[in-house]
Each structure stands twice: as structure tokens, then as C-alpha cells.
Coordinates of C-alpha atoms and ligand atoms in Angstrom, one line a residue:
X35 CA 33.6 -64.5 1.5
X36 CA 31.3 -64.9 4.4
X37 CA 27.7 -66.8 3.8
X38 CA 26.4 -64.2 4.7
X39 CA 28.3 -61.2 1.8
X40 CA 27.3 -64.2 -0.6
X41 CA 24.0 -63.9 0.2
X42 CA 23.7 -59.9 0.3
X43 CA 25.8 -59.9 -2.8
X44 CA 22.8 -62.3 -4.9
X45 CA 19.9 -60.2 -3.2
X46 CA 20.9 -57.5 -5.2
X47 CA 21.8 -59.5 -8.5
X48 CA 22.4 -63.1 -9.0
X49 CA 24.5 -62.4 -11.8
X50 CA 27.5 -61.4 -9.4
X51 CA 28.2 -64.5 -7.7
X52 CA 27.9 -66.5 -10.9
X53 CA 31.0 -67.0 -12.7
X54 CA 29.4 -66.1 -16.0
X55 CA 30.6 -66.0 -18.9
X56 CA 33.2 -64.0 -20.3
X57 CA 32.4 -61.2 -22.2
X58 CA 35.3 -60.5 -24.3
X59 CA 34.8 -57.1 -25.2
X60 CA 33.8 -53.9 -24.2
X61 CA 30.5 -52.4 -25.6
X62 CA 31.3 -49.1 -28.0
X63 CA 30.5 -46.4 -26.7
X64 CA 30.7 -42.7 -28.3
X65 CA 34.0 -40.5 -27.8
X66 CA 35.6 -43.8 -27.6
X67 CA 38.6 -42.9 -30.3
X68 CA 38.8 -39.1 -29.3
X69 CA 42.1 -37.9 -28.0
X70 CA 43.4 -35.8 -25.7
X71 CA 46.4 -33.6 -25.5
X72 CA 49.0 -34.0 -22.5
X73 CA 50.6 -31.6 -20.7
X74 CA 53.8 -33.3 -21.7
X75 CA 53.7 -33.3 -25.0
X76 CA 51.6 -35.6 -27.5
X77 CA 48.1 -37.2 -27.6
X78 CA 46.5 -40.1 -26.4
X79 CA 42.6 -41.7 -26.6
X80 CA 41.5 -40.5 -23.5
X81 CA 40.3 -42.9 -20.9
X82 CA 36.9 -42.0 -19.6
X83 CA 37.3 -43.4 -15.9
X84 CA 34.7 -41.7 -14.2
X85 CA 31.4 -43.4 -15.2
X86 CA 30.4 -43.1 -11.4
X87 CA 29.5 -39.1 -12.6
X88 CA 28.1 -39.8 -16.0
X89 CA 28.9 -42.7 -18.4
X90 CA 29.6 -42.3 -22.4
X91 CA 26.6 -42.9 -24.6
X92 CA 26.4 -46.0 -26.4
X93 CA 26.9 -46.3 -29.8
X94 CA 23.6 -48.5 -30.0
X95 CA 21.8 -45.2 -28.2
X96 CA 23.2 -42.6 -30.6
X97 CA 22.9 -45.0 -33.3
X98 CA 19.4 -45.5 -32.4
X99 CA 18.2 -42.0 -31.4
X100 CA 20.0 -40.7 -34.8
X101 CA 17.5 -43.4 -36.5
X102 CA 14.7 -41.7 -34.6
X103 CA 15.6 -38.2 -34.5
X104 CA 13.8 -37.3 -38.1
X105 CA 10.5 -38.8 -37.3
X106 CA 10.6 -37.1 -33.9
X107 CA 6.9 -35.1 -33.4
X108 CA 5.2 -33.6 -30.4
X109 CA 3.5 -36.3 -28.0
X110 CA 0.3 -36.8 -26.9
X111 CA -1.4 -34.1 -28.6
X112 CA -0.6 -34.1 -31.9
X113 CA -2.7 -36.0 -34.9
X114 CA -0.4 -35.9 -37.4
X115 CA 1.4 -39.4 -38.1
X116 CA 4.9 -38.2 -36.8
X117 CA 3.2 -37.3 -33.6
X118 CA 1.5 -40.4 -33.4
X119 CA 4.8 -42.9 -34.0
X120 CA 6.5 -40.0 -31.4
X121 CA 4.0 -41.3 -29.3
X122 CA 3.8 -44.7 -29.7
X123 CA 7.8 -44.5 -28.8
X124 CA 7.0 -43.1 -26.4
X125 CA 4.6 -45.0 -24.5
X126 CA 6.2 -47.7 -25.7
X127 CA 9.5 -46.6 -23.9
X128 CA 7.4 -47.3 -20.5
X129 CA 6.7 -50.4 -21.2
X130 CA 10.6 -51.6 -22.5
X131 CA 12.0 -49.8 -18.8
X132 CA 9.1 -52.0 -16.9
X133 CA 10.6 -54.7 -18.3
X134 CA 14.1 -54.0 -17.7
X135 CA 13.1 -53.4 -14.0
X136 CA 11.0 -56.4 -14.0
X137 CA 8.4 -54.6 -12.3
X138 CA 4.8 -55.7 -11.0
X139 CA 2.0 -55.4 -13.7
X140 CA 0.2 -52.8 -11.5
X141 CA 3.5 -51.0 -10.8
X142 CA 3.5 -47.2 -13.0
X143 CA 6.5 -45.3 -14.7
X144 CA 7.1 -42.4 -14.1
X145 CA 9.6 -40.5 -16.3
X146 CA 11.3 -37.7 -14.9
X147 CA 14.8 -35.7 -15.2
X148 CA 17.2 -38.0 -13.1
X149 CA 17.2 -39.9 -9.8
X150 CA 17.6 -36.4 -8.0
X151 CA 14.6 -35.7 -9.5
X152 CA 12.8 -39.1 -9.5
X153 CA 13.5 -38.8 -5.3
X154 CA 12.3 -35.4 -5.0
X155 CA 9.0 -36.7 -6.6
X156 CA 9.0 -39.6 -4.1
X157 CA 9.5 -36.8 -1.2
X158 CA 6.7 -34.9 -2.4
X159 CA 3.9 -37.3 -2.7
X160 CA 4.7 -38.9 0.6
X161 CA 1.6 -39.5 2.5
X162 CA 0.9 -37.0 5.8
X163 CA 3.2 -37.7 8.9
X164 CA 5.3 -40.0 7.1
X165 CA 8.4 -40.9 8.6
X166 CA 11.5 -41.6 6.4
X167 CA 14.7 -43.9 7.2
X168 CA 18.0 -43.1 5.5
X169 CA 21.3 -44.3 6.0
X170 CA 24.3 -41.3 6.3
X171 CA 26.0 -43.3 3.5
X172 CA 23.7 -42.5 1.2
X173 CA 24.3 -40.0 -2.1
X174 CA 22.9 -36.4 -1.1
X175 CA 20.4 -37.1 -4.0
X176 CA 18.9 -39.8 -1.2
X177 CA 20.0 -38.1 2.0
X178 CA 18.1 -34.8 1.2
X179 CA 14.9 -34.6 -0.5
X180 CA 13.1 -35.9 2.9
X181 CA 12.5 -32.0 4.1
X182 CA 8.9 -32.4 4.7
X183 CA 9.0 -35.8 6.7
X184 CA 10.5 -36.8 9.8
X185 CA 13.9 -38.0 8.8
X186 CA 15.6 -40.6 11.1
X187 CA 19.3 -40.7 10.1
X188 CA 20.8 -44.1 10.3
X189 CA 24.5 -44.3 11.4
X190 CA 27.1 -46.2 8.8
X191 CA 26.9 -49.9 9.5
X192 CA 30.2 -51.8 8.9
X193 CA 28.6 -54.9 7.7
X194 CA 25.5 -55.2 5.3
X195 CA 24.4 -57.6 8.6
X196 CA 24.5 -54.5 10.6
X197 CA 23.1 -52.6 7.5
X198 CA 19.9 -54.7 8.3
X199 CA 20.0 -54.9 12.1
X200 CA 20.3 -51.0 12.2
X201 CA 17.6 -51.0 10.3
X202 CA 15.3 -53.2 11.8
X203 CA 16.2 -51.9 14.9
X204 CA 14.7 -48.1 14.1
X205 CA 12.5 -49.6 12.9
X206 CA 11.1 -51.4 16.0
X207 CA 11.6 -48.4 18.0
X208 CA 9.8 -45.5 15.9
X209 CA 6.7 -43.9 17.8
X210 CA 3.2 -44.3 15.9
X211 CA 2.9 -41.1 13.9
X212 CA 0.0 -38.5 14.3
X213 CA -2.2 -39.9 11.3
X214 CA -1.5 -43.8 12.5
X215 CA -4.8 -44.5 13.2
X216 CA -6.2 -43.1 9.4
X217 CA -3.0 -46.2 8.2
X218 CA -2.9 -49.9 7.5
X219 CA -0.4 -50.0 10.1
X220 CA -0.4 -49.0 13.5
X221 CA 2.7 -46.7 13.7
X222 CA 1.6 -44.8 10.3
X223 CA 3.1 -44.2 7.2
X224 CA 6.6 -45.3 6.6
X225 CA 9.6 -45.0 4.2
X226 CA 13.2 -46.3 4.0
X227 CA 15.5 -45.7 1.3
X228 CA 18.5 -47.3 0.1
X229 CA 20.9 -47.0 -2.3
X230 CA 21.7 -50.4 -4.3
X231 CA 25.8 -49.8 -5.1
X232 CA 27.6 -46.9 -3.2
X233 CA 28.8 -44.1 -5.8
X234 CA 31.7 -44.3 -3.2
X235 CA 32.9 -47.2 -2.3
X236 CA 31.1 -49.4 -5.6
X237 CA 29.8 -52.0 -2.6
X238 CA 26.4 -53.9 -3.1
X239 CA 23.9 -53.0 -0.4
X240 CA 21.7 -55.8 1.4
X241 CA 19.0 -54.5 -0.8
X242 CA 16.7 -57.9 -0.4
X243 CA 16.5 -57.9 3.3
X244 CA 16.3 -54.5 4.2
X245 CA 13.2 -54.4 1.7
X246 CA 12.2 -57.3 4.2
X247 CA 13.1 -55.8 7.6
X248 CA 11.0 -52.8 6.0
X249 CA 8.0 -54.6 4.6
X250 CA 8.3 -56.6 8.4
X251 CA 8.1 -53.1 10.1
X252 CA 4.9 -52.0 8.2
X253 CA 7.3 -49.2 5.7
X254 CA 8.0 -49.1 2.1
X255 CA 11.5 -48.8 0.4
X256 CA 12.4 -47.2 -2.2
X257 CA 15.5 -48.2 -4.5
X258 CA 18.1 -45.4 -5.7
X259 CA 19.6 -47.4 -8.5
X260 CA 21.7 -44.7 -10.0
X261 CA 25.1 -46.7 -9.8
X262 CA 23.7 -50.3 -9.8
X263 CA 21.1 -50.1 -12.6
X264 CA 24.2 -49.7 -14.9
X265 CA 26.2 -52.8 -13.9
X266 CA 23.8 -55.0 -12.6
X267 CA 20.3 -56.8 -13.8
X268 CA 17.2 -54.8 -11.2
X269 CA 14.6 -57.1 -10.7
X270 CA 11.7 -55.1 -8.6
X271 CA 10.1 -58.0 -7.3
X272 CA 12.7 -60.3 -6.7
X273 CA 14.0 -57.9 -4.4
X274 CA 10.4 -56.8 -3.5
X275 CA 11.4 -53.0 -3.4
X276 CA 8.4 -50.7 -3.6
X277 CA 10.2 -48.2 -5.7
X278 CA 13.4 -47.9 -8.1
X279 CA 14.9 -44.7 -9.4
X280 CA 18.0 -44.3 -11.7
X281 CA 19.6 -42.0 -14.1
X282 CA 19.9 -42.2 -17.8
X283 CA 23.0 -40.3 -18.3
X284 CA 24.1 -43.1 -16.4
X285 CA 22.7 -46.0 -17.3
X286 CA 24.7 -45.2 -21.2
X287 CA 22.0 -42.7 -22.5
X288 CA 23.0 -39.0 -21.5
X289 CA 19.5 -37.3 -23.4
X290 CA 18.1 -36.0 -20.0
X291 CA 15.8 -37.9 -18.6
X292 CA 15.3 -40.3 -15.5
X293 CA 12.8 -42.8 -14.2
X294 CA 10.9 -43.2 -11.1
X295 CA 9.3 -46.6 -10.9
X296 CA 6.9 -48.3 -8.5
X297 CA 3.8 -48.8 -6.4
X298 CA 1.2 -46.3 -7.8
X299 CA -0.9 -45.6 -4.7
X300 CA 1.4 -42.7 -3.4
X301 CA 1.7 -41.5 -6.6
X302 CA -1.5 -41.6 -7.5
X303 CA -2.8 -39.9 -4.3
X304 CA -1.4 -37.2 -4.0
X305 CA -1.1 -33.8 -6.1
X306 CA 0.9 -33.0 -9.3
X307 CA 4.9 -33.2 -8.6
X308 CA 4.2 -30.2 -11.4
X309 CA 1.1 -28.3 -12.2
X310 CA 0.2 -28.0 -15.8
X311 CA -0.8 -29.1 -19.3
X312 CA -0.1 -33.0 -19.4
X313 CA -0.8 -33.7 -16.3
X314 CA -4.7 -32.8 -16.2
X315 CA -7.3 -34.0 -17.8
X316 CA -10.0 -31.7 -17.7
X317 CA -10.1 -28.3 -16.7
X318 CA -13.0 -26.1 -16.1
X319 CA -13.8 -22.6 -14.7
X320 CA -16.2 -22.7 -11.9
X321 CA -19.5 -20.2 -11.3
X322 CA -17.8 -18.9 -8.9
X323 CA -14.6 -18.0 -11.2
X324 CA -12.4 -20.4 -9.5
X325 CA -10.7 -23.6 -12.0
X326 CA -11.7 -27.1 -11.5
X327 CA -9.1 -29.3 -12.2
X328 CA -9.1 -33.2 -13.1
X329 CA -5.4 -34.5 -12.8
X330 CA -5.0 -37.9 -14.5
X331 CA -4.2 -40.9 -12.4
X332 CA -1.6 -42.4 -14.7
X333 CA 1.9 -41.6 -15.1
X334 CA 0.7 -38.7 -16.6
X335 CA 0.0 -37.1 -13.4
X336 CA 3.6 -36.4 -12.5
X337 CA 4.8 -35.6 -16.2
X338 CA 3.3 -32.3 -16.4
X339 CA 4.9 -30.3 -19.7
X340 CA 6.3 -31.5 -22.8
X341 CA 8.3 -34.7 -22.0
X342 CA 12.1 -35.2 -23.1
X343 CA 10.9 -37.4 -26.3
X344 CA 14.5 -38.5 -27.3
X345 CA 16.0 -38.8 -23.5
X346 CA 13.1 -41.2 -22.7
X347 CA 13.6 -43.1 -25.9
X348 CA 17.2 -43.3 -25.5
X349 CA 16.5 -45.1 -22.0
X350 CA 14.4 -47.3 -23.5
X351 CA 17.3 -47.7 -26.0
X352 CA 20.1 -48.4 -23.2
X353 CA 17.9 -50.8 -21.5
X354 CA 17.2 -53.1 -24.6
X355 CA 21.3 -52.7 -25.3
X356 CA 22.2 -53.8 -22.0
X357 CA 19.8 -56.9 -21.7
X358 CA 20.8 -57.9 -25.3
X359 CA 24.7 -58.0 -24.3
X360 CA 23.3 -59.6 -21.4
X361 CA 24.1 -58.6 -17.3
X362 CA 25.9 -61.9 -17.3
X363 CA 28.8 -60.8 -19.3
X364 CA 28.5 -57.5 -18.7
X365 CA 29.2 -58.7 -14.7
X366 CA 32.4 -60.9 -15.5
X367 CA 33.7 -58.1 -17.6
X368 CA 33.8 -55.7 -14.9
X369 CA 34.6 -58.3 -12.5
X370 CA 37.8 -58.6 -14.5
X371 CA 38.3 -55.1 -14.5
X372 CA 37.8 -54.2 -10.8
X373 CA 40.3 -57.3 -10.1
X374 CA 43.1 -55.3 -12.1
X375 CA 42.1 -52.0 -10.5
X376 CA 42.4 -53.3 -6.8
X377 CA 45.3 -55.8 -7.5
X378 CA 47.1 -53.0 -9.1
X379 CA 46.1 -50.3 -6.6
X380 CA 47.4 -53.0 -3.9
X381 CA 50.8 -53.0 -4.9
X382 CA 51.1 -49.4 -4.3
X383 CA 51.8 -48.9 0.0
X384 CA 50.6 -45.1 -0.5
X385 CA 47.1 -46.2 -1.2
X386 CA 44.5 -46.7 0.9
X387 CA 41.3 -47.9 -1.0
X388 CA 38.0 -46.8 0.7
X389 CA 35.7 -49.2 2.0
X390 CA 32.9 -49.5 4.0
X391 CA 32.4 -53.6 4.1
X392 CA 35.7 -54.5 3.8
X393 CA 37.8 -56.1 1.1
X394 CA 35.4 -59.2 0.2
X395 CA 32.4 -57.1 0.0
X396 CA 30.9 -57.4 -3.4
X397 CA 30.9 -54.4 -5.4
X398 CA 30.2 -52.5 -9.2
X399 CA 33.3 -50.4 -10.7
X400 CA 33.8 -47.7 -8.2
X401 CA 36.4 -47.9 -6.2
X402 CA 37.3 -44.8 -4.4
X403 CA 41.2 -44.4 -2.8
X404 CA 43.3 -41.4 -1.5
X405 CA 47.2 -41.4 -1.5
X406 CA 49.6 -40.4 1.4
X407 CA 51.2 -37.7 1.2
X408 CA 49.2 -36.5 -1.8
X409 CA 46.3 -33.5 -2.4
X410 CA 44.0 -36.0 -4.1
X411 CA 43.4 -33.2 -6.6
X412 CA 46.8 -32.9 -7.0
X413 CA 46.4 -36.5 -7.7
X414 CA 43.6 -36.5 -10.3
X415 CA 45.1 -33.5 -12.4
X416 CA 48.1 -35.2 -12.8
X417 CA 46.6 -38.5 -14.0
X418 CA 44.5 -35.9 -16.5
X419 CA 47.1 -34.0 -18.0
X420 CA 50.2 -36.2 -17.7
X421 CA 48.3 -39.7 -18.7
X422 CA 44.7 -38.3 -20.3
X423 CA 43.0 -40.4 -17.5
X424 CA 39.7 -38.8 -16.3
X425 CA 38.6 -39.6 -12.6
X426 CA 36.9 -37.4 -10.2
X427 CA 38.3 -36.1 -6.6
X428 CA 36.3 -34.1 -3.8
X429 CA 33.8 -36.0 -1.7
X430 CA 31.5 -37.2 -4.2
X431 CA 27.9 -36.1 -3.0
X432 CA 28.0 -38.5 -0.2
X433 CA 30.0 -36.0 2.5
X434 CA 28.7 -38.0 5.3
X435 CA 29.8 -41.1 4.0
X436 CA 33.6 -40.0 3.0
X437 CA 34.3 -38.3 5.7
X438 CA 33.6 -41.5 7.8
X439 CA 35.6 -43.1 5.5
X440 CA 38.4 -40.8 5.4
X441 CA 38.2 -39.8 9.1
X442 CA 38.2 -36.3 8.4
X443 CA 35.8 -33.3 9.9
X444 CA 34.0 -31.2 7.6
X445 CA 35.5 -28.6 5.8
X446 CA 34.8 -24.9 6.0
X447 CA 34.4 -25.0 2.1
X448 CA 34.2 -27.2 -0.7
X449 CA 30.6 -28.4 -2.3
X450 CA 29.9 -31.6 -4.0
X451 CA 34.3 -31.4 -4.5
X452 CA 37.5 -29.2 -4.4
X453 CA 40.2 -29.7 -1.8
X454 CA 41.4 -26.1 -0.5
X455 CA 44.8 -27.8 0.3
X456 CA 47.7 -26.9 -2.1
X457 CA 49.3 -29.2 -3.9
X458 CA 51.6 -31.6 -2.5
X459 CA 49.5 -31.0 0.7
X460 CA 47.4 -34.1 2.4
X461 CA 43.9 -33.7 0.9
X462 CA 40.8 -34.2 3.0
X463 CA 39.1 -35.5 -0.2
X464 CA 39.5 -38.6 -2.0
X465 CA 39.9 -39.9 -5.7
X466 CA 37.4 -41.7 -7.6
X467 CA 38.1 -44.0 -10.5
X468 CA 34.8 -46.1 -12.0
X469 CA 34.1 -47.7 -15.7
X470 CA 31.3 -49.7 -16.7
X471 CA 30.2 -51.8 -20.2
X472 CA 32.2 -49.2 -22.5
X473 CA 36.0 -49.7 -20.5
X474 CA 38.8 -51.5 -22.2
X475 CA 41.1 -53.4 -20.9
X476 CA 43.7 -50.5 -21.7
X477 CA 42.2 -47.8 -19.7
X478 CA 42.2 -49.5 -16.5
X479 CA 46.0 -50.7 -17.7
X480 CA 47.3 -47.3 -18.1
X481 CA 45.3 -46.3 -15.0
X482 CA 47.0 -48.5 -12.9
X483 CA 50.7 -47.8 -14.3
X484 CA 49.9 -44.0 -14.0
X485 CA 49.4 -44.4 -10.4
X486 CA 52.3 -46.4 -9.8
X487 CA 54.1 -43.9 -11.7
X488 CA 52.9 -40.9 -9.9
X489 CA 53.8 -42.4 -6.3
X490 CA 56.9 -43.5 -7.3
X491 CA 58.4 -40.8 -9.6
X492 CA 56.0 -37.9 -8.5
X493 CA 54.2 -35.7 -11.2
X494 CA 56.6 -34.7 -14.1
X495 CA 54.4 -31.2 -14.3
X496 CA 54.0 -28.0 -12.0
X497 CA 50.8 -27.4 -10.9
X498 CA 49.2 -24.6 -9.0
X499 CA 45.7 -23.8 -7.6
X500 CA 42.9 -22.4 -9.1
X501 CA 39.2 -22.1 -8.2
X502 CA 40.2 -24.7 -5.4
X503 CA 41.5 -27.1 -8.0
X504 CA 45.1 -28.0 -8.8
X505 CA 45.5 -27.3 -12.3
X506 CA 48.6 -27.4 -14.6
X507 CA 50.6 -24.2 -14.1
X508 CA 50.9 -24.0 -17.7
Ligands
PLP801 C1 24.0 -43.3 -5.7 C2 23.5 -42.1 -6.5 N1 22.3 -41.6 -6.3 C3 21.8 -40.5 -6.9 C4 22.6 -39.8 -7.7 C5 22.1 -38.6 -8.4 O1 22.0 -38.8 -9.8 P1 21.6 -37.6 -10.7 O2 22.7 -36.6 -10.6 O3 21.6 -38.2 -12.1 O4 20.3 -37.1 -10.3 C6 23.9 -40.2 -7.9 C7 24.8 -39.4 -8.8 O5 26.0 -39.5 -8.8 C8 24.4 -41.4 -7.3 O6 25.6 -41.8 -7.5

């Protein structure tokens, strides 16, 4: 590995270029003894493989929200004593994510649905005239939220060293904005955002330095952690981001809720992400029959409503979970896994494993592939129903970004997924496998075999098209 993959490999996480220690088994997570019916006759425990989309809950989580759930009461509000502990949890929740995310004392929390929605908050308290960076890589949930900003689309680097010098580069060359001379900075306000792990390709982004090439360029950055927060420790200021957002249902606690984490000046700025009870603090009618309205400057501000109670506690639950088995393990665990995914995958000629930064790049459980002469949901049906292996197929959220990848143009059809190609037709979408802290040894076993299987045997079932999906004909 190059001095320089080392060194973007610890700026996201120093965990992953430690050997660590071995972490013998996987963590239990819920639905891990269900089975599944095959197309072929007979049952087997099915093999969640597609942790990427959502991850099981942890048993700790359940175990712990179950433990909850009858002393759950309204929040905030309330003065009975169940409202008051409900509270407490609550607030107290706040406090265990800052922690996880090793965030600054002054930074705020911010709970929200999901990173979609912890982004679109981002996007809507940006200050006037800012001007946003994105990469094309990125997840949609990163590309798109910028509508009301100028958005400068950054091409796909093939290196994380080009990652950075694209950056830096735009950077440089961005025109002061209308409201620079109101700014700190001459050129105005500024935002880049970056995801930390591809929910593509699984690589590690150069997360350290491009929160340095932005801080050198007078911009903020914001974090989308949605795939790395799960398999890796996120320490806000180590890698000095201004922001972090990540997902609960994947991060082991699948109760609804999200977090946005960060700098509080934006957010504290700028009006109500939502308008309502919650988020004000005192409200008044005017002489003149208008409404005066005090929004908090806390969290508050952005959590307008009745917040998810149990899906911000059941963060709260997967981050203590996670730190307790300790990213360490957790790491060479998954390190062991992605070695038997890619050493198995590269015995197979037919497939060609997606990557952006090559094969020494340091990456989280995702690895994305397609297969010659295969549809890839062709591909993915078959490893459902003839093997009870769950992946995903289709293009992932990130069309941009796969279609680099894969080379292909865009298709007339075929949102967030499903190929219109028949089956045994070459698909123009690709095949996602991805595990985490729940996986066993087994899953990624039978994973590999089935694919070997497939490629050299072919499916045993007929399957047709439905809906744009290849399903079993039967
Ligand atoms: C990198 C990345 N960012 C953002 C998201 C959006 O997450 P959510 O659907 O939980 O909002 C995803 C979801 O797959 C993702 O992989």
C-alpha cells in the first residue's frame, strides 16, 4: 500500500491500519436464527448480506429498548415521573452520541430522521450565497439536497491524492460570492461535503485532509457517515470535520431516527428546519394580530414536534454497544471478512469487483461487483432464492458514481435500482454484497460458494421479469 493510502486510510480511523485484535465473534443481532425457504426445496438461516441498505438491530438495542419501552412517557412537557426519566433518556442520549463522535464541547446534536434528513437540514440552514462542493461519487442523499446553493460538481478522482487535489483546486478557483464582504472570508460562505466510506465501492475517503484543504480554502465540511459510522470509530475533531451525519437503521438501531452533529452557528442562525411546538420557546400574538415567535437556540430549534423517543434512545443504545465491543475488533473482524469476500470473488474470472481507488485502497464491507454475461438481478435473485443470501442490485443511490464505474450511460428507467434487461441479458447495474459487526463467518462462506456456483453451473431455477426485477418464475 502506498504511504500515501496508509495515511488516508488512518485519517479516517486509526483503527484500520492497526492489526488489532481479533475479535472472535460476531455481535448478535436480531433475525439472526430466522429462516428462509428456497426456491429448491428446504430452509436455511438467511444471510443478511446487505447491511450497506440497512443493518439488523442488535440484540443489545432490542434488548435495551424492550427494557425501556414500559417506562416510555412524553418528553419535554410532561411532569409526571415517566415523562421526566423519558426525558432524561433522552437528553441524555445527546450526550452518549457526542461522545461516540467525539465531538467539540461547543459542538450541538441535532436529532433528526436519517442522514437524508440530517443533510437536508444542513442545506437549509446554509448561510445566503453559499457555495457548496460535492464530489459525483457521492450517495444522492449527499449529491442533492444543495438546491438552494450554488453546487460545484466535482469529477470522480481515481486516487484519494487526487480526491484532495480536485478539491483544493476548486477550491482555489471559486469566485467571491455576492455576500463575501458581510463573511470571515473573502470569497464568502463555503461548504464541501464528503462521504467517509462509499456505499459503493466500501473505500475510505481522504476525510482528514480534505477537511484541511477546506478549512485552508476558508469552507466548512460536512461528514456523511452513513456507511462508515458503522464500521469504524468517528472522531470529529481528530478529523476536524465541521459536521457528521449518519443513520440509525444503520448504525445497528433501525427505530427511525438520525443525527446531525456539529458547529452550532449555522444552525443556530438560521430559521426552524420545521415550524412548530418544540422548537419555540415563546409565542405571542402581536397588537397588530400578527404571532411573535421565540425559537430556541439549542438543538431544540431544529427538532420541532414530538421526537422519536425510542429511535433516539436506541442510537444512544448502538453507540455504547459498539464502543463497548470496541472499533478495534470490530475492524479485524471485518477485515477478515472482506479478505474472504474479495479472495473468493477473485477466483471467479466472470467478476469484475468495482473500485474507484484500486485494489489496495482501504475500505468497510461493501464491496460492489457485476458478472459477465449475467443481468445482475438475475444474479441477486438467484443468490436469494436458490442460497437465501440477501444482497442488493441496481445502482445503489450513487448513479453518478456506478455508471463511472460500470462505464455505462444512463438508463431511460430505473430509480434508486431495477435493471430493464431480461434475464440472462448483460445488466447495466451492478451487485452489492456488505456485512458489518452482526456477519458470521458462514454467511460470507456460503456467499462466496454461491457465486462460484452460479458462474459455473448457472442458476438451477427459471426466472422471469416482473416490475423490472427478475424474480422466480414460480
Ligand atoms: C453514503 C450514504 N449516505 C447517505 C445515505 C442515506 O441514508 P438514509 O437512507 O438513512 O437517509 C446512504 C444510504 O444508503 C448512504 O449509503
Amino acid at each position: 500500500m502506498s504511504a500515501f493510502l496508509n495515511a488516508a486510510a488512518t485519517s479516517v480511523a486509526t483503527a484500520d491500519s492497526a492489526e488489532g485484535p481479533a475479535c472472535a465473534e460476531p455481535l448478535p443481532v436480531l433475525g439472526r436464527d430466522v429462516t428462509v425457504p428456497l426456491v429448491t426445496g428446504g430452509e436455511v438461516t438467511y444471510a443478511a448480506l446487505d447491511y450497506a441498505a440497512s443493518a439488523p438491530a442488535l440484540q443489545r438495542v432490542w434488548d435495551d429498548v424492550a427494557a425501556y419501552a414500559p417506562y416510555y412517557g412524553s418528553v419535554h412537557r410532561g411532569a409526571g415521573y415517566l415523562s421526566q426519566l423519558s426525558t432524561d433518556l433522552f437528553e441524555q442520549s445527546r450526550v452518549t452520541v457526542a461522545e461516540f463522535l467525539d465531538c467539540r464541547p461547543c459542538d450541538q446534536v441535532v436529532f433528526t430522521r436519517s442522514t437524508t434528513d440530517s443533510l437536508n437540514l444542513l442545506a437549509a440552514v446554509l448561510p445566503a450565497d453559499c457555495q457548496v462542493f460535492v464530489f459525483e461519487t457521492e450517495h444522492h442523499a449527499s449529491l442533492l439536497p444543495w438546491t438552494n446553493a450554488q453546487v460545484t460538481y466535482l469529477n470522480a478522482p481515481r486516487t484519494p491524492g487526487e480526491a484532495v487535489a480536485t478539491l483544493e483546486r476548486a477550491l482555489a478557483e471559486r469566485e467571491p460570492s455576492p455576500s463575501s464582504s458581510s463573511w470571515g472570508d473573502p470569497k464568502g460562505p463555503a461548504l464541501v461535503c464528503v462521504t467517509g466510506a462509499s456505499n459503493v465501492t466500501g473505500e475510505l475517503w481522504p476525510v482528514k485532509e480534505l477537511a484541511a484543504a477546506a478549512h485552508a480554502h476558508g469552507a466548512r465540511i460536512v461528514l456523511d457517515a452513513a456507511q462508515l459510522a458503522p464500521h469504524h470509530p468517528v472522531s470529529v475533531q481528530d478529523l476536524d470535520v465541521d459536521w457528521v451525519a449518519f443513520s440509525g437503521h444503520k448504525l445497528y438501531a433501525p427505530f427511525g431516527s438520525g443525527v446531525l452533529a456539529g458547529r452550532a452557528d449555522w444552525l443556530q442562525q438560521a430559521e426552524p428546519y420545521l415550524a412548530g411546538g418544540g422548537a419555540s420557546r415563546k409565542v405571542a400574538r402581536r397588537e397588530d394580530g400578527g404571532v411573535d415567535v421565540e425559537w430556541h437556540t439549542t438543538a431544540a430549534r431544529h427538532e420541532a414536534g414530538s421526537p422519536n423517543v425510542i429511535g433516539v434512545y436506541s442510537i444512544a443504545s448502538a453507540c455504547k454497544a459498539l464502543t463497548e465491543a470496541g472499533f478495534d475488533s470490530l475492524v479485524a473482524r471485518e477485515r477478515h471478512l472482506i479478505a474472504k469476500v474479495r479472495e473468493g470473488l477473485a477466483e471467479v474470472p466472470a467478476v469484475r469487483v468495482l473500485s474507484l481507488f484500486g485494489d489496495d485502497a482501504p475500505r468497510v464491507g461493501v464491496i460492489s461487483f457485476v458478472v459477465d454475461g449475467w443481468n445482475s438481478s438475475h444474479f441477486a435473485a438467484a443468490l436469494s432464492a436458490e442460497y437465501g443470501i440477501g444482497v442488493r442490485d441496481g445502482l445503489f443511490c450513487a448513479h453518478p458514481l456506478v455508471r463511472t464505474l460500470l462505464g455505462s450511460e444512463p438508463q431511460a428507467q430505473g430509480e434508486c435500482g431495477a435493471p430493464e434487461a431480461a434475464p440472462g441479458e448483460r445488466s447495466l447495474n451492478a451487485i452489492r454484497v456488505s456485512f458489518g459487526a452482526g456477519t458470521p463467518d458462514e454467511h460470507v462462506e456460503r456467499f462466496v460458494r454461491a457465486v462460484q456456483e452460479l458462474v459455473a453451473d448457472g442458476a438451477k431455477w427459471q426466472y422471469r421479469t416482473e416490475e423490472g426485477r427478475c424474480v422466480p418464475a414460480v
